[in-house]
PDB file of C-alpha atoms in Angstrom:
ATOM      1  CA  UNK W   1      -0.011   0.000   0.268  1.00 52.00           C
ATOM      2  CA  UNK W   2       1.362   3.266  -1.245  1.00 66.00           C
ATOM      3  CA  UNK W   3       1.988   5.976   2.094  1.00 75.00           C
ATOM      4  CA  UNK W   4      -0.286   8.275  -0.001  1.00 85.00           C
ATOM      5  CA  UNK W   5      -3.294   6.003   0.168  1.00 85.00           C
ATOM      6  CA  UNK W   6      -2.476   4.766   3.780  1.00 87.00           C
ATOM      7  CA  UNK W   7      -2.866   8.450   4.673  1.00 90.00           C
ATOM      8  CA  UNK W   8      -5.674   9.323   2.696  1.00 93.00           C
ATOM      9  CA  UNK W   9      -7.610   6.198   4.458  1.00 94.00           C
ATOM     10  CA  UNK W  10      -6.442   7.007   7.871  1.00 94.00           C
ATOM     11  CA  UNK W  11      -7.419  10.632   7.656  1.00 94.00           C
ATOM     12  CA  UNK W  12     -10.846   9.851   6.162  1.00 94.00           C
ATOM     13  CA  UNK W  13     -11.284   7.633   9.160  1.00 94.00           C
ATOM     14  CA  UNK W  14     -10.195   9.974  11.487  1.00 93.00           C
ATOM     15  CA  UNK W  15     -12.682  12.599  10.090  1.00 93.00           C
ATOM     16  CA  UNK W  16     -15.473   9.939  10.178  1.00 94.00           C
ATOM     17  CA  UNK W  17     -14.731   8.971  13.602  1.00 92.00           C
ATOM     18  CA  UNK W  18     -14.657  12.556  15.199  1.00 90.00           C
ATOM     19  CA  UNK W  19     -18.141  12.968  13.712  1.00 91.00           C
ATOM     20  CA  UNK W  20     -19.701   9.766  14.296  1.00 91.00           C
ATOM     21  CA  UNK W  21     -17.891   7.978  16.975  1.00 89.00           C
ATOM     22  CA  UNK W  22     -15.811   4.741  16.644  1.00 89.00           C
ATOM     23  CA  UNK W  23     -18.500   2.306  17.285  1.00 88.00           C
ATOM     24  CA  UNK W  24     -20.485   3.924  14.332  1.00 90.00           C
ATOM     25  CA  UNK W  25     -18.105   3.946  11.420  1.00 93.00           C
ATOM     26  CA  UNK W  26     -18.231   1.076   9.204  1.00 93.00           C
ATOM     27  CA  UNK W  27     -15.856   0.020   6.528  1.00 94.00           C
ATOM     28  CA  UNK W  28     -18.682   0.695   3.831  1.00 94.00           C
ATOM     29  CA  UNK W  29     -18.412   4.099   5.170  1.00 95.00           C
ATOM     30  CA  UNK W  30     -14.922   4.383   5.194  1.00 95.00           C
ATOM     31  CA  UNK W  31     -14.550   3.225   1.488  1.00 94.00           C
ATOM     32  CA  UNK W  32     -17.157   5.595   0.232  1.00 95.00           C
ATOM     33  CA  UNK W  33     -15.440   8.719   2.115  1.00 94.00           C
ATOM     34  CA  UNK W  34     -12.133   7.753   0.333  1.00 93.00           C
ATOM     35  CA  UNK W  35     -14.054   7.061  -2.951  1.00 93.00           C
ATOM     36  CA  UNK W  36     -12.886   3.042  -3.300  1.00 92.00           C
ATOM     37  CA  UNK W  37     -14.973  -0.451  -3.167  1.00 91.00           C
ATOM     38  CA  UNK W  38     -15.117  -1.949   0.335  1.00 90.00           C
ATOM     39  CA  UNK W  39     -13.161  -5.266  -1.107  1.00 90.00           C
ATOM     40  CA  UNK W  40     -10.258  -2.583  -2.313  1.00 89.00           C
ATOM     41  CA  UNK W  41     -10.073  -1.323   1.403  1.00 91.00           C
ATOM     42  CA  UNK W  42      -9.763  -4.928   2.783  1.00 91.00           C
ATOM     43  CA  UNK W  43      -7.033  -5.182   0.307  1.00 89.00           C
ATOM     44  CA  UNK W  44      -5.000  -2.561   2.723  1.00 89.00           C
ATOM     45  CA  UNK W  45      -6.428  -3.555   6.095  1.00 92.00           C
ATOM     46  CA  UNK W  46      -7.647  -7.129   7.281  1.00 92.00           C
ATOM     47  CA  UNK W  47     -10.356  -5.552   9.633  1.00 92.00           C
ATOM     48  CA  UNK W  48     -11.361  -2.402  11.325  1.00 92.00           C
ATOM     49  CA  UNK W  49      -9.432  -3.030  13.969  1.00 92.00           C
ATOM     50  CA  UNK W  50      -6.246  -3.309  12.209  1.00 93.00           C
ATOM     51  CA  UNK W  51      -7.196   0.050  10.760  1.00 93.00           C
ATOM     52  CA  UNK W  52      -7.487   1.608  13.564  1.00 92.00           C
ATOM     53  CA  UNK W  53      -4.399   0.061  15.220  1.00 93.00           C
ATOM     54  CA  UNK W  54      -2.517   1.413  12.083  1.00 93.00           C
ATOM     55  CA  UNK W  55      -4.243   4.720  12.542  1.00 93.00           C
ATOM     56  CA  UNK W  56      -2.910   5.067  16.112  1.00 93.00           C
ATOM     57  CA  UNK W  57       0.827   4.185  15.038  1.00 92.00           C
ATOM     58  CA  UNK W  58       0.531   6.308  12.149  1.00 92.00           C
ATOM     59  CA  UNK W  59      -0.965   9.604  14.062  1.00 91.00           C
ATOM     60  CA  UNK W  60       1.720   8.863  16.972  1.00 89.00           C
ATOM     61  CA  UNK W  61       4.447   8.766  14.716  1.00 88.00           C
ATOM     62  CA  UNK W  62       3.546  11.845  12.648  1.00 88.00           C
ATOM     63  CA  UNK W  63       2.916  13.671  16.057  1.00 87.00           C
ATOM     64  CA  UNK W  64       6.222  12.719  17.364  1.00 84.00           C
ATOM     65  CA  UNK W  65       7.849  14.043  14.241  1.00 84.00           C
ATOM     66  CA  UNK W  66       5.811  17.428  14.530  1.00 81.00           C
ATOM     67  CA  UNK W  67       6.762  17.860  18.023  1.00 73.00           C
ATOM     68  CA  UNK W  68      10.527  17.070  17.587  1.00 72.00           C
ATOM     69  CA  UNK W  69      10.313  13.860  19.701  1.00 66.00           C
ATOM     70  CA  UNK W  70      12.903  11.319  18.825  1.00 66.00           C
ATOM     71  CA  UNK W  71      15.373   8.828  19.913  1.00 71.00           C
ATOM     72  CA  UNK W  72      17.087  10.161  23.186  1.00 78.00           C
ATOM     73  CA  UNK W  73      20.637  10.709  24.156  1.00 85.00           C
ATOM     74  CA  UNK W  74      20.469  11.088  27.686  1.00 88.00           C
ATOM     75  CA  UNK W  75      23.890  12.376  28.447  1.00 87.00           C
ATOM     76  CA  UNK W  76      23.121  15.163  25.935  1.00 87.00           C
ATOM     77  CA  UNK W  77      19.948  15.870  27.605  1.00 88.00           C
ATOM     78  CA  UNK W  78      20.918  15.707  30.909  1.00 93.00           C
ATOM     79  CA  UNK W  79      24.075  17.724  30.510  1.00 92.00           C
ATOM     80  CA  UNK W  80      24.060  21.008  32.860  1.00 93.00           C
ATOM     81  CA  UNK W  81      20.338  20.623  33.591  1.00 95.00           C
ATOM     82  CA  UNK W  82      18.774  19.765  37.379  1.00 96.00           C
ATOM     83  CA  UNK W  83      16.231  16.986  37.820  1.00 96.00           C
ATOM     84  CA  UNK W  84      13.418  19.435  37.617  1.00 97.00           C
ATOM     85  CA  UNK W  85      14.463  21.033  34.215  1.00 96.00           C
ATOM     86  CA  UNK W  86      14.848  17.689  32.537  1.00 95.00           C
ATOM     87  CA  UNK W  87      11.455  16.414  33.972  1.00 96.00           C
ATOM     88  CA  UNK W  88       9.556  19.685  32.482  1.00 94.00           C
ATOM     89  CA  UNK W  89      11.496  19.222  29.328  1.00 92.00           C
ATOM     90  CA  UNK W  90      10.126  15.523  28.915  1.00 91.00           C
ATOM     91  CA  UNK W  91       6.718  15.999  30.046  1.00 92.00           C
ATOM     92  CA  UNK W  92       6.527  19.010  28.079  1.00 90.00           C
ATOM     93  CA  UNK W  93       7.561  17.010  24.592  1.00 88.00           C
ATOM     94  CA  UNK W  94       4.980  14.309  25.490  1.00 87.00           C
ATOM     95  CA  UNK W  95       2.309  17.146  26.081  1.00 86.00           C
ATOM     96  CA  UNK W  96       3.186  18.455  22.624  1.00 86.00           C
ATOM     97  CA  UNK W  97       2.919  15.310  20.991  1.00 86.00           C
ATOM     98  CA  UNK W  98      -0.278  14.619  22.380  1.00 83.00           C
ATOM     99  CA  UNK W  99      -1.561  18.372  21.751  1.00 83.00           C
ATOM    100  CA  UNK W 100      -0.946  18.033  17.706  1.00 84.00           C
ATOM    101  CA  UNK W 101      -4.193  18.363  16.044  1.00 87.00           C
ATOM    102  CA  UNK W 102      -5.013  14.719  14.530  1.00 88.00           C
ATOM    103  CA  UNK W 103      -3.570  13.139  17.627  1.00 88.00           C
ATOM    104  CA  UNK W 104      -5.774  15.424  19.881  1.00 86.00           C
ATOM    105  CA  UNK W 105      -8.815  14.262  17.575  1.00 88.00           C
ATOM    106  CA  UNK W 106      -7.778  10.864  17.590  1.00 90.00           C
ATOM    107  CA  UNK W 107      -7.606  10.953  21.649  1.00 86.00           C
ATOM    108  CA  UNK W 108     -10.981  12.687  22.090  1.00 84.00           C
ATOM    109  CA  UNK W 109     -12.766   9.723  20.065  1.00 88.00           C
ATOM    110  CA  UNK W 110     -10.729   6.871  21.784  1.00 89.00           C
ATOM    111  CA  UNK W 111     -10.841   8.262  25.393  1.00 85.00           C
ATOM    112  CA  UNK W 112     -14.582   9.053  24.952  1.00 85.00           C
ATOM    113  CA  UNK W 113     -15.654   5.196  23.825  1.00 89.00           C
ATOM    114  CA  UNK W 114     -12.912   3.458  25.921  1.00 89.00           C
ATOM    115  CA  UNK W 115     -15.229   2.072  28.476  1.00 90.00           C
ATOM    116  CA  UNK W 116     -17.597   0.519  25.764  1.00 89.00           C
ATOM    117  CA  UNK W 117     -15.067  -0.119  22.807  1.00 90.00           C
ATOM    118  CA  UNK W 118     -12.432  -2.642  23.457  1.00 91.00           C
ATOM    119  CA  UNK W 119     -10.530  -1.596  20.612  1.00 90.00           C
ATOM    120  CA  UNK W 120     -10.444   1.919  22.315  1.00 91.00           C
ATOM    121  CA  UNK W 121      -9.462   0.309  25.679  1.00 93.00           C
ATOM    122  CA  UNK W 122      -6.588  -1.187  23.757  1.00 93.00           C
ATOM    123  CA  UNK W 123      -5.395   1.676  22.414  1.00 92.00           C
ATOM    124  CA  UNK W 124      -5.614   3.678  25.693  1.00 90.00           C
ATOM    125  CA  UNK W 125      -3.974   0.614  27.532  1.00 93.00           C
ATOM    126  CA  UNK W 126      -0.897   0.398  24.918  1.00 93.00           C
ATOM    127  CA  UNK W 127      -0.226   4.054  25.035  1.00 90.00           C
ATOM    128  CA  UNK W 128      -0.003   3.956  29.084  1.00 92.00           C
ATOM    129  CA  UNK W 129       2.371   1.173  28.483  1.00 94.00           C
ATOM    130  CA  UNK W 130       4.448   3.035  26.118  1.00 91.00           C
ATOM    131  CA  UNK W 131       4.504   6.062  28.637  1.00 92.00           C
ATOM    132  CA  UNK W 132       5.549   3.825  31.730  1.00 95.00           C
ATOM    133  CA  UNK W 133       8.152   2.199  29.703  1.00 95.00           C
ATOM    134  CA  UNK W 134       9.685   5.535  28.493  1.00 92.00           C
ATOM    135  CA  UNK W 135       9.317   6.761  32.255  1.00 95.00           C
ATOM    136  CA  UNK W 136      11.380   3.768  33.672  1.00 96.00           C
ATOM    137  CA  UNK W 137      14.208   4.200  30.985  1.00 95.00           C
ATOM    138  CA  UNK W 138      14.254   7.730  32.059  1.00 95.00           C
ATOM    139  CA  UNK W 139      14.423   6.999  35.801  1.00 96.00           C
ATOM    140  CA  UNK W 140      17.106   4.498  35.370  1.00 96.00           C
ATOM    141  CA  UNK W 141      19.266   6.731  33.523  1.00 95.00           C
ATOM    142  CA  UNK W 142      18.644   9.533  36.117  1.00 96.00           C
ATOM    143  CA  UNK W 143      19.404   7.251  38.904  1.00 95.00           C
ATOM    144  CA  UNK W 144      22.633   6.139  37.047  1.00 94.00           C
ATOM    145  CA  UNK W 145      23.576  10.064  36.383  1.00 94.00           C
ATOM    146  CA  UNK W 146      22.793  10.780  40.203  1.00 95.00           C
ATOM    147  CA  UNK W 147      20.113  13.401  39.317  1.00 96.00           C
ATOM    148  CA  UNK W 148      17.278  11.708  41.638  1.00 96.00           C
ATOM    149  CA  UNK W 149      17.325   8.380  43.671  1.00 96.00           C
ATOM    150  CA  UNK W 150      14.488   6.123  43.849  1.00 96.00           C
ATOM    151  CA  UNK W 151      13.952   3.402  46.389  1.00 95.00           C
ATOM    152  CA  UNK W 152      11.867   1.611  43.548  1.00 96.00           C
ATOM    153  CA  UNK W 153      12.501   2.998  40.251  1.00 95.00           C
ATOM    154  CA  UNK W 154       9.919   0.848  38.427  1.00 97.00           C
ATOM    155  CA  UNK W 155       7.044   1.611  40.984  1.00 97.00           C
ATOM    156  CA  UNK W 156       8.141   5.357  40.789  1.00 97.00           C
ATOM    157  CA  UNK W 157       7.899   5.147  37.370  1.00 97.00           C
ATOM    158  CA  UNK W 158       4.341   3.690  37.162  1.00 97.00           C
ATOM    159  CA  UNK W 159       3.239   6.395  39.971  1.00 97.00           C
ATOM    160  CA  UNK W 160       4.867   9.307  37.772  1.00 97.00           C
ATOM    161  CA  UNK W 161       3.543   8.125  34.510  1.00 95.00           C
ATOM    162  CA  UNK W 162       0.112   7.947  35.871  1.00 95.00           C
ATOM    163  CA  UNK W 163       0.031  10.890  37.733  1.00 95.00           C
ATOM    164  CA  UNK W 164       0.800  12.653  34.319  1.00 93.00           C
ATOM    165  CA  UNK W 165      -1.603  10.879  32.365  1.00 87.00           C
ATOM    166  CA  UNK W 166      -4.261  11.944  35.093  1.00 89.00           C
ATOM    167  CA  UNK W 167      -3.076  15.377  34.665  1.00 88.00           C
ATOM    168  CA  UNK W 168      -3.602  15.249  31.138  1.00 81.00           C
ATOM    169  CA  UNK W 169      -6.991  13.836  31.299  1.00 80.00           C
ATOM    170  CA  UNK W 170      -7.799  16.609  33.936  1.00 83.00           C
ATOM    171  CA  UNK W 171      -6.755  19.375  31.622  1.00 78.00           C
ATOM    172  CA  UNK W 172      -8.546  17.828  28.450  1.00 74.00           C
ATOM    173  CA  UNK W 173     -11.737  17.653  30.735  1.00 77.00           C
ATOM    174  CA  UNK W 174     -11.415  21.003  31.638  1.00 78.00           C
ATOM    175  CA  UNK W 175     -10.998  22.401  28.130  1.00 73.00           C
ATOM    176  CA  UNK W 176     -13.841  20.283  26.712  1.00 72.00           C
ATOM    177  CA  UNK W 177     -16.124  21.001  29.720  1.00 74.00           C
ATOM    178  CA  UNK W 178     -15.326  24.883  29.396  1.00 71.00           C
ATOM    179  CA  UNK W 179     -14.771  24.818  32.937  1.00 66.00           C
ATOM    180  CA  UNK W 180     -15.544  28.180  34.455  1.00 64.00           C
ATOM    181  CA  UNK W 181     -14.545  27.743  38.128  1.00 60.00           C
ATOM    182  CA  UNK W 182     -11.028  28.607  38.982  1.00 57.00           C
ATOM    183  CA  UNK W 183      -8.396  25.911  38.908  1.00 59.00           C
ATOM    184  CA  UNK W 184      -4.835  25.678  39.915  1.00 61.00           C
ATOM    185  CA  UNK W 185      -2.929  26.409  36.757  1.00 63.00           C
ATOM    186  CA  UNK W 186       0.417  25.624  38.464  1.00 76.00           C
ATOM    187  CA  UNK W 187      -0.652  21.911  39.343  1.00 86.00           C
ATOM    188  CA  UNK W 188       1.717  20.191  36.977  1.00 89.00           C
ATOM    189  CA  UNK W 189       4.757  22.446  37.725  1.00 91.00           C
ATOM    190  CA  UNK W 190       3.635  21.939  41.543  1.00 93.00           C
ATOM    191  CA  UNK W 191       3.545  18.027  40.819  1.00 95.00           C
ATOM    192  CA  UNK W 192       7.159  17.989  39.054  1.00 96.00           C
ATOM    193  CA  UNK W 193       8.800  20.248  41.970  1.00 96.00           C
ATOM    194  CA  UNK W 194       7.294  17.997  44.767  1.00 96.00           C
ATOM    195  CA  UNK W 195       8.354  14.859  42.788  1.00 97.00           C
ATOM    196  CA  UNK W 196      12.057  16.037  42.573  1.00 97.00           C
ATOM    197  CA  UNK W 197      12.036  17.075  46.239  1.00 97.00           C
ATOM    198  CA  UNK W 198      10.668  13.689  47.243  1.00 96.00           C
ATOM    199  CA  UNK W 199      13.481  11.988  45.014  1.00 97.00           C
ATOM    200  CA  UNK W 200      16.151  14.009  45.607  1.00 95.00           C
ATOM    201  CA  UNK W 201      19.800  12.396  45.801  1.00 90.00           C
TER     202      UNK W 201
END
C-alpha cells in the first residue's frame, strides 16, 4: 500500500470517527469516504481493528515528528540541567506530541469510547504502557547520572506516568467542559517540583 493511500484512508477514518464515534463507523463508510470499493479497503486492512491500530501508530509517529520527539541521548539531554528541568522538558515534549491536532482528535474519540469499545480501551492501555516504559528508562538513566534517587524506580515510574496521564486527562476535561471555576494552573509544575524534592539524591 502506498503511503499516500494509507494516509488518505487514515485521515478519512479519523474524520468519520470524530463526527460519528468509532463504534458507528463501518468499513463501508470509510470506503465511500475515500472513494474506493469495500473489497479494495480490505486489500489494505484486514479488519477495522487493524485499521484503527494502524491509525494510532501512524498518527503517533506523525505527532512525534511534528513535536520533535525522537530517539533520546540521555547524556546530551542531562548535560548541565537540573532534575526538575529535565522532567519539565520530557513531560512538555509528551504534552506537545499529544496536543498535535490529529493526535488530539484521535484521543478525543478513543478516550470517549474506551469504557464501551474494546478497540479504544486497547489503544489507551497501549499508550499508557509506552509511557510507563519510557518513564522507567528515564528514571534508570537519572539514577545512573545521580540526578534523582528512587527506592523502587519501577514503581516510581508507574506512579509518575499515571499521575501525568491523570493530569493530562484533567486538563482535557477542563478544556472540553469549558470549566468556569478557578483551577490551579500550576498543578503540573507543583507536582514536578514535589516529585523532585521527594526523590532528591
